[in-house]
PDB file of C-alpha atoms and ligand atoms in Angstrom:
ATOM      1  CA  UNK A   1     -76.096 -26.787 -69.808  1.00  0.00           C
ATOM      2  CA  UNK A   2     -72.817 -27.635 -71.602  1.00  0.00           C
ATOM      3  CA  UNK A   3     -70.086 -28.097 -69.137  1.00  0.00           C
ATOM      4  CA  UNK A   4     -68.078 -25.415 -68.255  1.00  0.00           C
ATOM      5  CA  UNK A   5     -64.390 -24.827 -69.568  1.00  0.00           C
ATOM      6  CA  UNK A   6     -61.539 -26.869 -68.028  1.00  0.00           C
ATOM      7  CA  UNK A   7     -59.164 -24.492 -66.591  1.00  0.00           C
ATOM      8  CA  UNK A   8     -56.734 -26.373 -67.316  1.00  0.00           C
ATOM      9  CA  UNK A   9     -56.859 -26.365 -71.354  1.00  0.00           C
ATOM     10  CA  UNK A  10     -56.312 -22.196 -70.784  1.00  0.00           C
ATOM     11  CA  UNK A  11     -53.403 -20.544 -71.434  1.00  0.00           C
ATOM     12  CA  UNK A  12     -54.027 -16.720 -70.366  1.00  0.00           C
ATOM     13  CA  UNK A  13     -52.054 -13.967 -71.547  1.00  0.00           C
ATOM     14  CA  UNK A  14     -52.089 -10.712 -68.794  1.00  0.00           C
ATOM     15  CA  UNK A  15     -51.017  -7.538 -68.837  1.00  0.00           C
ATOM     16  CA  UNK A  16     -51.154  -5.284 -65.800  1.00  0.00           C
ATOM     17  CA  UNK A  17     -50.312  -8.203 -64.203  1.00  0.00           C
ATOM     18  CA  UNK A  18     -48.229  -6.939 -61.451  1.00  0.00           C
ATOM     19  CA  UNK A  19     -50.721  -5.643 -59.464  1.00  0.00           C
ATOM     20  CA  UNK A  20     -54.421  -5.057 -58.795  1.00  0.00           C
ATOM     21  CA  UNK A  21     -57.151  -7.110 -61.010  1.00  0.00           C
ATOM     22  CA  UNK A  22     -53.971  -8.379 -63.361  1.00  0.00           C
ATOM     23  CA  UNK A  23     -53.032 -10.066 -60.384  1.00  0.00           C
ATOM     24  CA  UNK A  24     -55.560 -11.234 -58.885  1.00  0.00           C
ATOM     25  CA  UNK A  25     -56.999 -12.941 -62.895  1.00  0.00           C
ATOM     26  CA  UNK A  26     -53.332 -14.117 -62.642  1.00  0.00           C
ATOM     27  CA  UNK A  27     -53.687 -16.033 -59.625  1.00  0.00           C
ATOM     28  CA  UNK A  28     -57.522 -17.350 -59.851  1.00  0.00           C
ATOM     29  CA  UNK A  29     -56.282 -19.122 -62.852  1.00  0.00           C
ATOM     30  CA  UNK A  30     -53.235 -20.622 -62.014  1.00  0.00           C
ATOM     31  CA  UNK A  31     -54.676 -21.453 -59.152  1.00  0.00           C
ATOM     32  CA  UNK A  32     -57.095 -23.330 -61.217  1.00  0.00           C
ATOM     33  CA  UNK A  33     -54.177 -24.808 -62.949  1.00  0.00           C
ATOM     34  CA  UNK A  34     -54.332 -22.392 -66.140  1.00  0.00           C
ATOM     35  CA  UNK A  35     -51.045 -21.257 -67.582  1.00  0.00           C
ATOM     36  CA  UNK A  36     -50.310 -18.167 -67.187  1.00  0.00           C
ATOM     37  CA  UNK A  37     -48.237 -15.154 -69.289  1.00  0.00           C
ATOM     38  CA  UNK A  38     -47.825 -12.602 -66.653  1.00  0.00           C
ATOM     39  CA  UNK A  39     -47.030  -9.194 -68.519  1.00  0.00           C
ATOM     40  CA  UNK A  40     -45.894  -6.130 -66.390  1.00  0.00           C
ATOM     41  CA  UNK A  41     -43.484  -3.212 -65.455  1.00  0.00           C
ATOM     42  CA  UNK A  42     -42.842  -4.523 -62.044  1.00  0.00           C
ATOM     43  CA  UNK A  43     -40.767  -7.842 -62.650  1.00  0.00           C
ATOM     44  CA  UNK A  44     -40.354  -8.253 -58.790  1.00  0.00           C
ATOM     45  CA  UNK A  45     -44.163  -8.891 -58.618  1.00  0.00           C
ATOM     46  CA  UNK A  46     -44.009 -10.800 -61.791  1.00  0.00           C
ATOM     47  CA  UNK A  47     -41.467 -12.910 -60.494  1.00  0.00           C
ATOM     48  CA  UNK A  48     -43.312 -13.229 -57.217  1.00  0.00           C
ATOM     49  CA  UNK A  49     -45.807 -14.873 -58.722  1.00  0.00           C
ATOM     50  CA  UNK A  50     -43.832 -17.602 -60.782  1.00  0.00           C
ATOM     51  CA  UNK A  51     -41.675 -18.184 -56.862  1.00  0.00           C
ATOM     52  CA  UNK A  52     -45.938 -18.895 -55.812  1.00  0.00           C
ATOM     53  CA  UNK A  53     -47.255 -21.435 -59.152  1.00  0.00           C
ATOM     54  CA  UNK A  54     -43.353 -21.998 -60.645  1.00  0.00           C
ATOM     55  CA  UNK A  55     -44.042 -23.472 -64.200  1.00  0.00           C
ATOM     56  CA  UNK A  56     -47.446 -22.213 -64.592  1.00  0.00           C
ATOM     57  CA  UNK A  57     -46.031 -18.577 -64.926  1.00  0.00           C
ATOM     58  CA  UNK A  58     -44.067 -16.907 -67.409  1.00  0.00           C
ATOM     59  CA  UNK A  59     -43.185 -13.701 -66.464  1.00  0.00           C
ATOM     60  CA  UNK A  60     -42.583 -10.861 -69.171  1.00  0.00           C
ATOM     61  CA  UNK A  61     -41.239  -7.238 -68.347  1.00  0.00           C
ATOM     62  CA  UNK A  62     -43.890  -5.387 -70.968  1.00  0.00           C
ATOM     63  CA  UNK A  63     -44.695  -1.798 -70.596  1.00  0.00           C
ATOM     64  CA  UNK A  64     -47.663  -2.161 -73.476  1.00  0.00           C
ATOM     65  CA  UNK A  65     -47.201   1.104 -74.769  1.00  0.00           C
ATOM     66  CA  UNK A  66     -44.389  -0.155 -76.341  1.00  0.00           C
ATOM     67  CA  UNK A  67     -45.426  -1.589 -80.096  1.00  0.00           C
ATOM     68  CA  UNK A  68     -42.491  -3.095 -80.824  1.00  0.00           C
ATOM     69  CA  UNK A  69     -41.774  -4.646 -77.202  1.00  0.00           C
ATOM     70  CA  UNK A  70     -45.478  -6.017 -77.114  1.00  0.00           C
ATOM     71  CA  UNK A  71     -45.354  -7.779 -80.733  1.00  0.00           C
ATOM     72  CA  UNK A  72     -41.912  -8.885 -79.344  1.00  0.00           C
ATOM     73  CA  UNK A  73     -42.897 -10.455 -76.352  1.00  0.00           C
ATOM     74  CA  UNK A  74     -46.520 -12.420 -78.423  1.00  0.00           C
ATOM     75  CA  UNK A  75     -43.414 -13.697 -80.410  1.00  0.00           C
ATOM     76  CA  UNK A  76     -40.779 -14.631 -78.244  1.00  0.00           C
ATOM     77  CA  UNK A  77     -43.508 -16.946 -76.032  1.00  0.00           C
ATOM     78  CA  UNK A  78     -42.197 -20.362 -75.354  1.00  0.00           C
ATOM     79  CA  UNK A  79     -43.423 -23.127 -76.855  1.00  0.00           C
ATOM     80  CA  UNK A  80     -45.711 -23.923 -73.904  1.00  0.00           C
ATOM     81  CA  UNK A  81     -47.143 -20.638 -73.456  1.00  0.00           C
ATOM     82  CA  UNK A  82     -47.811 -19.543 -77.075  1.00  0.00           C
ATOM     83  CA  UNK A  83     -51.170 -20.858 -78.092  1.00  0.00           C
ATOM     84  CA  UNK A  84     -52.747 -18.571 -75.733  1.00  0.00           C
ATOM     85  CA  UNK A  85     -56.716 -18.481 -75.552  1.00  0.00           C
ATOM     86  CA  UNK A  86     -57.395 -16.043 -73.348  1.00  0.00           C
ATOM     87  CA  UNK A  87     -55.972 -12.035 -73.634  1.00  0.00           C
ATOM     88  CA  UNK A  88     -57.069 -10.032 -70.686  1.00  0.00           C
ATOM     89  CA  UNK A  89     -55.589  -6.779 -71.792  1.00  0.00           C
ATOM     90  CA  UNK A  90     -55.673  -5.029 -68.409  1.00  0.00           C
ATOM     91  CA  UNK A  91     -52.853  -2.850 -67.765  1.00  0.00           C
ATOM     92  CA  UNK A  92     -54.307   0.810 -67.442  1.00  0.00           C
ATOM     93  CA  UNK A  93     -54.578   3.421 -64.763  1.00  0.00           C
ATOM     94  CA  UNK A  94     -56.200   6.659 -63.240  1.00  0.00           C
ATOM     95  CA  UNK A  95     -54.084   9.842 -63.385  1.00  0.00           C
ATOM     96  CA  UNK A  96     -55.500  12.998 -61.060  1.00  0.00           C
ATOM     97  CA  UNK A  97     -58.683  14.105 -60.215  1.00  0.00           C
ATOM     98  CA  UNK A  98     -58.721  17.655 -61.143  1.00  0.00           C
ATOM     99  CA  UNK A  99     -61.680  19.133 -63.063  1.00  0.00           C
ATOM    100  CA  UNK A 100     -60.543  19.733 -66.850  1.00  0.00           C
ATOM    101  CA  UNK A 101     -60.083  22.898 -66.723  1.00  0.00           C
ATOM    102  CA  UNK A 102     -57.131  22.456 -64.145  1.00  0.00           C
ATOM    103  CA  UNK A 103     -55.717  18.662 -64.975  1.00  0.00           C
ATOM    104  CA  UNK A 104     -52.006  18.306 -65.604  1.00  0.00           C
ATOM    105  CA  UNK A 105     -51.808  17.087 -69.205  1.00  0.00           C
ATOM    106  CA  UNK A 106     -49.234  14.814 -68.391  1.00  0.00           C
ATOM    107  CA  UNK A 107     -51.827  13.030 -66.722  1.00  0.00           C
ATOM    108  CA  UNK A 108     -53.802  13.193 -69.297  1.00  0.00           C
ATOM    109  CA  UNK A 109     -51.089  11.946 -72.088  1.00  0.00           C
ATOM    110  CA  UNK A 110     -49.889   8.852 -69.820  1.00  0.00           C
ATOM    111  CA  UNK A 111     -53.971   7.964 -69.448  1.00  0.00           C
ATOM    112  CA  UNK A 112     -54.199   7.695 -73.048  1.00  0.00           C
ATOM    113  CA  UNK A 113     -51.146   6.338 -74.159  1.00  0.00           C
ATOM    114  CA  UNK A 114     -51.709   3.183 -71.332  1.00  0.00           C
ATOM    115  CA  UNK A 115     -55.534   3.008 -71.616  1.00  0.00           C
ATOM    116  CA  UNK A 116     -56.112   3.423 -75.290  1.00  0.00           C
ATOM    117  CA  UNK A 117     -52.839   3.227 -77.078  1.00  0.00           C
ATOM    118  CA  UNK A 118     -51.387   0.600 -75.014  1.00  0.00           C
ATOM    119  CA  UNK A 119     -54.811  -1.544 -74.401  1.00  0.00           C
ATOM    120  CA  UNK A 120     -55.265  -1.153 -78.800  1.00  0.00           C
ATOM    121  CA  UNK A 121     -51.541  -2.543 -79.210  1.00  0.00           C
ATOM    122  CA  UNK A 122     -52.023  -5.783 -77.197  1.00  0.00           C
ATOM    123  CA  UNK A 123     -54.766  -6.496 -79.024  1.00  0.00           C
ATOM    124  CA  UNK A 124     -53.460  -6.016 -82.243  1.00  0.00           C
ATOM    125  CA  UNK A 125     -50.143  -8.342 -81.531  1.00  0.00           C
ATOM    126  CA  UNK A 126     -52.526 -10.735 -79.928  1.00  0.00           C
ATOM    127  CA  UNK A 127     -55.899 -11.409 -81.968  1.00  0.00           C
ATOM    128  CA  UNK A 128     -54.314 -12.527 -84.879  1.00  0.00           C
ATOM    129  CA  UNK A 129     -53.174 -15.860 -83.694  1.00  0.00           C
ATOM    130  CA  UNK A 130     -56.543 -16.278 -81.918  1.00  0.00           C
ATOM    131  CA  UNK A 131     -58.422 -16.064 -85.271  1.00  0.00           C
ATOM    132  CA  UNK A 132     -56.095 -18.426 -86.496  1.00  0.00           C
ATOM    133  CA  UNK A 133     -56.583 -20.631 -84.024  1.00  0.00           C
ATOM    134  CA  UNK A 134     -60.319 -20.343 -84.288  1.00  0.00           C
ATOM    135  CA  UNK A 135     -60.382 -20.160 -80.322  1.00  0.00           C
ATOM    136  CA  UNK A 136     -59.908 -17.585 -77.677  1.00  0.00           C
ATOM    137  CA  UNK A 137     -61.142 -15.275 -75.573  1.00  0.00           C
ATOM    138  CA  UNK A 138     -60.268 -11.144 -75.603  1.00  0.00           C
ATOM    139  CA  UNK A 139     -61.057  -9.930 -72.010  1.00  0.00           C
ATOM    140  CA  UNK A 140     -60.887  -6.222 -71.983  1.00  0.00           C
ATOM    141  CA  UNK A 141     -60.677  -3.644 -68.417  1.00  0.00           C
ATOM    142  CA  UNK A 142     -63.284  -1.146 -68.868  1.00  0.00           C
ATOM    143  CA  UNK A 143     -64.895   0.638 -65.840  1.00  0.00           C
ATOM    144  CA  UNK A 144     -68.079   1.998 -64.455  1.00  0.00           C
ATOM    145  CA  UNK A 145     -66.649   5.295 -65.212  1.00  0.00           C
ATOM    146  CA  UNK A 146     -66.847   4.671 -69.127  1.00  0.00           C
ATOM    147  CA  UNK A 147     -70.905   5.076 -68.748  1.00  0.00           C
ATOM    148  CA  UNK A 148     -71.367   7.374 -66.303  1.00  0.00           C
ATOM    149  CA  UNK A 149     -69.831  10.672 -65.375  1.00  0.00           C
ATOM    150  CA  UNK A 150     -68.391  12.067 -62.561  1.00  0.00           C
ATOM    151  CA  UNK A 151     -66.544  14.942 -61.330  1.00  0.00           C
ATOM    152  CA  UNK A 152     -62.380  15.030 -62.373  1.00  0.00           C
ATOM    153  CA  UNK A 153     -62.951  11.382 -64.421  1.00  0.00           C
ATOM    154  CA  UNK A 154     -62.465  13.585 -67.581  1.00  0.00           C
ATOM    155  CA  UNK A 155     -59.865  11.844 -69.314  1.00  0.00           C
ATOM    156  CA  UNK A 156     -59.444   8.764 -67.534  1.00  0.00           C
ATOM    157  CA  UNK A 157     -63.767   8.371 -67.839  1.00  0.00           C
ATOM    158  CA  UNK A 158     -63.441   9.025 -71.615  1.00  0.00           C
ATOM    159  CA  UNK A 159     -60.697   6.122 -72.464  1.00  0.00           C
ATOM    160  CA  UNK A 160     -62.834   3.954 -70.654  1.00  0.00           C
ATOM    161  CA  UNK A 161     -65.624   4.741 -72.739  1.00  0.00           C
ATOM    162  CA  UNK A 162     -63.056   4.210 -75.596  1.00  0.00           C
ATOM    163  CA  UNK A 163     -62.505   0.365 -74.168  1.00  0.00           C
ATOM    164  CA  UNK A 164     -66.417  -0.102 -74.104  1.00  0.00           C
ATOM    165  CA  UNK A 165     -66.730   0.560 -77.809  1.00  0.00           C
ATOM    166  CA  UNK A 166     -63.626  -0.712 -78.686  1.00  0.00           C
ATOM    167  CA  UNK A 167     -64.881  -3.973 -77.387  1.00  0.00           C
ATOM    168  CA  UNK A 168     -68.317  -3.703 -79.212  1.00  0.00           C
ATOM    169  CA  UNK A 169     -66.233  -3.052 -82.526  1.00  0.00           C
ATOM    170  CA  UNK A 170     -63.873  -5.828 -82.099  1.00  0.00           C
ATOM    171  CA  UNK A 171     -66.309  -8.445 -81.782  1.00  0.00           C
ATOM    172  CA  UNK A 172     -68.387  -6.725 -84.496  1.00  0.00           C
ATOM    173  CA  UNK A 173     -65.008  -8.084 -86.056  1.00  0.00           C
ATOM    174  CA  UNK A 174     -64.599 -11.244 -84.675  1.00  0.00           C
ATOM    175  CA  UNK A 175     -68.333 -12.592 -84.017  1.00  0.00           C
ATOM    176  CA  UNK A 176     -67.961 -16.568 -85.645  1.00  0.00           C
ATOM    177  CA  UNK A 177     -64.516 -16.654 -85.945  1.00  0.00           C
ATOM    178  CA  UNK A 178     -64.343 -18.482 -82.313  1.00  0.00           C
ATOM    179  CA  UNK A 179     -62.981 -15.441 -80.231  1.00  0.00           C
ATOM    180  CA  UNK A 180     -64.873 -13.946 -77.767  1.00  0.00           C
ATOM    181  CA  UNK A 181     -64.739 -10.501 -76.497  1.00  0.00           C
ATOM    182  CA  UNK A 182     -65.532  -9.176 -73.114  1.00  0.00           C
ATOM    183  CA  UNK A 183     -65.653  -5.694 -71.272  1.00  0.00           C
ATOM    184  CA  UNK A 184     -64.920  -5.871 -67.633  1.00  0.00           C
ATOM    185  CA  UNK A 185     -66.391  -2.738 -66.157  1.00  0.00           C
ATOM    186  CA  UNK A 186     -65.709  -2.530 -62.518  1.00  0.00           C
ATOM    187  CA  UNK A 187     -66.478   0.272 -59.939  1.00  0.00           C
ATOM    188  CA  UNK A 188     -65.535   0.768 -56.581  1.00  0.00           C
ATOM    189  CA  UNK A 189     -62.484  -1.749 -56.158  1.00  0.00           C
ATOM    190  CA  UNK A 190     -59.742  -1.230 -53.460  1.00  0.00           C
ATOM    191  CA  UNK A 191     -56.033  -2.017 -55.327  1.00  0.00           C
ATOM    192  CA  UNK A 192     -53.743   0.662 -55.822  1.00  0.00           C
ATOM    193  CA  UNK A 193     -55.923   2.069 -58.247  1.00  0.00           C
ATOM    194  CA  UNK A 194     -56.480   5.179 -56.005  1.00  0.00           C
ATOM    195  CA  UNK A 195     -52.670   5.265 -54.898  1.00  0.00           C
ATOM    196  CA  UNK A 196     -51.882   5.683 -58.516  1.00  0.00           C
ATOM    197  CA  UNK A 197     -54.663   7.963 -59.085  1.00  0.00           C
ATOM    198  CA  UNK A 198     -53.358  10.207 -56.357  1.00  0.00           C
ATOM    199  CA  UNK A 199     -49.616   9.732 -57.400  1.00  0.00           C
ATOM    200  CA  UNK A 200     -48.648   8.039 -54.159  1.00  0.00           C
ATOM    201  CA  UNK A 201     -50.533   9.700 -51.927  1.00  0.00           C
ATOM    202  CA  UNK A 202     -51.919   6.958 -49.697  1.00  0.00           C
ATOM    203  CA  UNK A 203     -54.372   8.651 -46.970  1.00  0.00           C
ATOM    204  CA  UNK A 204     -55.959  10.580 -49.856  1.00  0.00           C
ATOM    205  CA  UNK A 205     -56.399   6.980 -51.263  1.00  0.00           C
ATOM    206  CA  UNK A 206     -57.541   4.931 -48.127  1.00  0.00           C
ATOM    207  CA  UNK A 207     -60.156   7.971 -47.784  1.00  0.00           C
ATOM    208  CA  UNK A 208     -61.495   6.363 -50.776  1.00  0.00           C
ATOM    209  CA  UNK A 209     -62.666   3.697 -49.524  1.00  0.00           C
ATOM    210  CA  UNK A 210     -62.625   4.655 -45.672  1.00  0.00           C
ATOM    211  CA  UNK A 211     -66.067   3.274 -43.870  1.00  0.00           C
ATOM    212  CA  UNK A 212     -67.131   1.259 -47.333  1.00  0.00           C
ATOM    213  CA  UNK A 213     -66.482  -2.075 -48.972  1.00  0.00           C
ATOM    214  CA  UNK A 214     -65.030  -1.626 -51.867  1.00  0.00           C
ATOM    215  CA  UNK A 215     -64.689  -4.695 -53.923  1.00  0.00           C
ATOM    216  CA  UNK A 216     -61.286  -6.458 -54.371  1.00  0.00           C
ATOM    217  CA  UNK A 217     -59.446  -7.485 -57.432  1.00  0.00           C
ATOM    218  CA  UNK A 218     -60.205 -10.965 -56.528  1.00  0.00           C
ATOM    219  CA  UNK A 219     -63.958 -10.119 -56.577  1.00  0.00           C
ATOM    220  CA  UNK A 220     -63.289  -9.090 -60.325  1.00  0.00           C
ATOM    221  CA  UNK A 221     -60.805 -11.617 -61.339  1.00  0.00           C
ATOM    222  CA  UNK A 222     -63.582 -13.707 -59.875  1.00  0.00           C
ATOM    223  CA  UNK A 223     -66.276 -12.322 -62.442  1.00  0.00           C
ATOM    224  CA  UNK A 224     -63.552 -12.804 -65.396  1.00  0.00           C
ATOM    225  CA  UNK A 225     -63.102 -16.401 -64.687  1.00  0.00           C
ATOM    226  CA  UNK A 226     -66.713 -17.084 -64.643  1.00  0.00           C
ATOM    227  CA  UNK A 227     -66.839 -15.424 -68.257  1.00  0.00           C
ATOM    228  CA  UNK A 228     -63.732 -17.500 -69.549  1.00  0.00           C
ATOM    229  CA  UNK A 229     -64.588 -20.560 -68.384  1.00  0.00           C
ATOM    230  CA  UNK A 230     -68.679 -20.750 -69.273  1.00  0.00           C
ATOM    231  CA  UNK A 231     -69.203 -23.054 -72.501  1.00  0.00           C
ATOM    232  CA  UNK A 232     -67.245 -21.259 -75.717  1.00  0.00           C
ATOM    233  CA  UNK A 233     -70.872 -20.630 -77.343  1.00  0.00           C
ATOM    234  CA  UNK A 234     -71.681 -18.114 -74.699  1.00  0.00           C
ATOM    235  CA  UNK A 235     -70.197 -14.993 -74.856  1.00  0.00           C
ATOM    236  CA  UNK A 236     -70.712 -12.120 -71.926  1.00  0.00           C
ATOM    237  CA  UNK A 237     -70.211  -9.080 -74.153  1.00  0.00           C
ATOM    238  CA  UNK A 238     -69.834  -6.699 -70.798  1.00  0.00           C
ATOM    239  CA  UNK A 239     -69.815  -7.001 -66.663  1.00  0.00           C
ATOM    240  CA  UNK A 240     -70.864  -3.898 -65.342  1.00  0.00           C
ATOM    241  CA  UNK A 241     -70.182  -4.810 -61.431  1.00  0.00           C
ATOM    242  CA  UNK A 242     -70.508  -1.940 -58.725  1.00  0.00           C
ATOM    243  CA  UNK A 243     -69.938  -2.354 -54.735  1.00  0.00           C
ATOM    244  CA  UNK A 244     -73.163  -3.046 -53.332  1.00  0.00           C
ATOM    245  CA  UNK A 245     -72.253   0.144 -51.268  1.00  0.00           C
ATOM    246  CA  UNK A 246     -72.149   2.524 -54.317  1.00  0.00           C
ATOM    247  CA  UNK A 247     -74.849   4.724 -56.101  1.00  0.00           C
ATOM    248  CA  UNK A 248     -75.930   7.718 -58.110  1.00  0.00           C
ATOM    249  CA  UNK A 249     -75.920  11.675 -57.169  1.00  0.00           C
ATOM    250  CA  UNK A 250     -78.454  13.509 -58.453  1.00  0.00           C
ATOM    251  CA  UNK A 251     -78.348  15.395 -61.717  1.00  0.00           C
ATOM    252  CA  UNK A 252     -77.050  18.435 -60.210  1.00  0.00           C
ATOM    253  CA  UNK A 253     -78.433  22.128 -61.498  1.00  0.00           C
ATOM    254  CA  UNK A 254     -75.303  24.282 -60.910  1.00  0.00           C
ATOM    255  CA  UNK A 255     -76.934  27.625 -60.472  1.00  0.00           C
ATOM    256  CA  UNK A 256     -74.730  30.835 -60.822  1.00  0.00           C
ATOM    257  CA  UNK A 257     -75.944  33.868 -58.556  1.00  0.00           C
ATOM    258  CA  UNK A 258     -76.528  36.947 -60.531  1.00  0.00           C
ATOM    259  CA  UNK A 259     -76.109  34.979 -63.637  1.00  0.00           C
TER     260      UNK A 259
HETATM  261  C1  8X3 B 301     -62.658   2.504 -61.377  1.00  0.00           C
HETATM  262  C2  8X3 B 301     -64.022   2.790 -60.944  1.00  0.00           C
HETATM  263  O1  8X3 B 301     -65.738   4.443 -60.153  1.00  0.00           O
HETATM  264  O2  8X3 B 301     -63.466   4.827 -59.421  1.00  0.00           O
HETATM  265  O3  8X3 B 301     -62.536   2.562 -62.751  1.00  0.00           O
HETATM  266  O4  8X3 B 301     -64.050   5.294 -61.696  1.00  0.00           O
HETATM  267  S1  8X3 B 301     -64.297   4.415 -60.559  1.00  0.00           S
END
């Protein structure tokens, strides 16, 4: 087989790196000896990170649903930084777990303005220069819960399955040009994920993944390294990884007395 990638030739552009899987990708590549643009709200994380690899980081304070901010910050790279080759656009999040009928639709605004607005405007400031480039590698966060359903995924579900085609249509777009494009789509993983999902409420969240093992972000960071690094004429067009722990229900038959 050709050899595989040399870390070291990468320059990866993250966002959602301040926690979670963003973190984790952050750190299995610098670790590697990647460089490293580490994109987030949280600059104290951020800046943790650059205190643990120094020169391989570059920290950037991004909230990505920001247009202007995120073609701002693809801009304002230094010189060291800017011929990025890998995007993981990452930065997303799970807002309640209310059936429909009863979900706050603030919720349900901030899922798709992060998941789907957001996630669309880092790839817009960022494929360009890829293209031109003729190299790079667009590494999108889908989830488990864009193919399947489940009760009180609604929204958050639905702009996953928004990240799976959206990942299909881009490289319909950019198939030959030298980019690659890959959906992530974990399940069970223990970060804050469930915190968030929850908003802050921790027990409910450990409950989660009480008396299971959940995967980690490093076990997914893990999965997006082996993507980026394999030989640039393979391209994994989706990961679909699930803790070995986790199934399927049953299709259920909801049956309504008297009705
Ligand atoms: C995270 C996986 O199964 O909790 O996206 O929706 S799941």
């Amino acid at each position: 087989m050709t050899p595989m990638l040399d870390p070291t030739t990468l320059t990866v552009f993250i966002t959602g790196a301040s926690s979670g899987i963003g973190a984790a990708t952050a750190r299995r590549f610098a670790e590697a000896g990647a460089r490293v643009v580490a994109c987030g709200r949280r600059t104290d994380r951020l800046l943790a990170l650059k205190d643990e690899f120094g020169d391989l980081i570059h920290p950037i304070a991004l909230d990505t649903r920001d247009w202007q901010a995120t073609l701002d910050a693809v801009a304002g790279l230094p010189e060291r930084f800017r011929a990025f080759n890998v995007v993981f656009a990452n930065a997303g999040l799970a807002m309640g777990l209310e059936p429909a009928q009863a979900a706050n639709i603030e919720d349900w605004n901030t899922m798709i303005a992060t998941n789907i607005t957001g996630l669309t405007y880092t790839v817009r400031a960022t494929l360009p220069a890829m293209v031109a480039r003729g190299e790079g590698h667009l590494v999108l966060t889908g989830s488990i819960a864009g193919d399947y359903a489940y009760p009180g995924a609604n929204v958050y579900g639905a702009t996953k399955a928004f990240v799976k085609q959206f990942a299909l249509n881009v490289w319909a777009d950019v198939a030959g040009t030298g980019v690659r494009v890959t959906n992530i789509e974990p399940g069970l993983t223990e970060t804050e994920f469930s915190v968030v999902r929850f908003h802050g409420d921790k027990s409910r969240a450990d409950k989660v993944y009480e008396g299971a093992t959940p995967m980690t972000g490093e076990d997914i960071a893990e999965q997006i390294f082996f993507c980026c690094t394999l030989p640039r004429h393979v391209n994994i067009t989706r990961i679909q990884a699930m803790a070995s722990q986790q199934g399927f229900g049953p299709l259920a038959v909801k049956k309504r007395p008297g009705a």
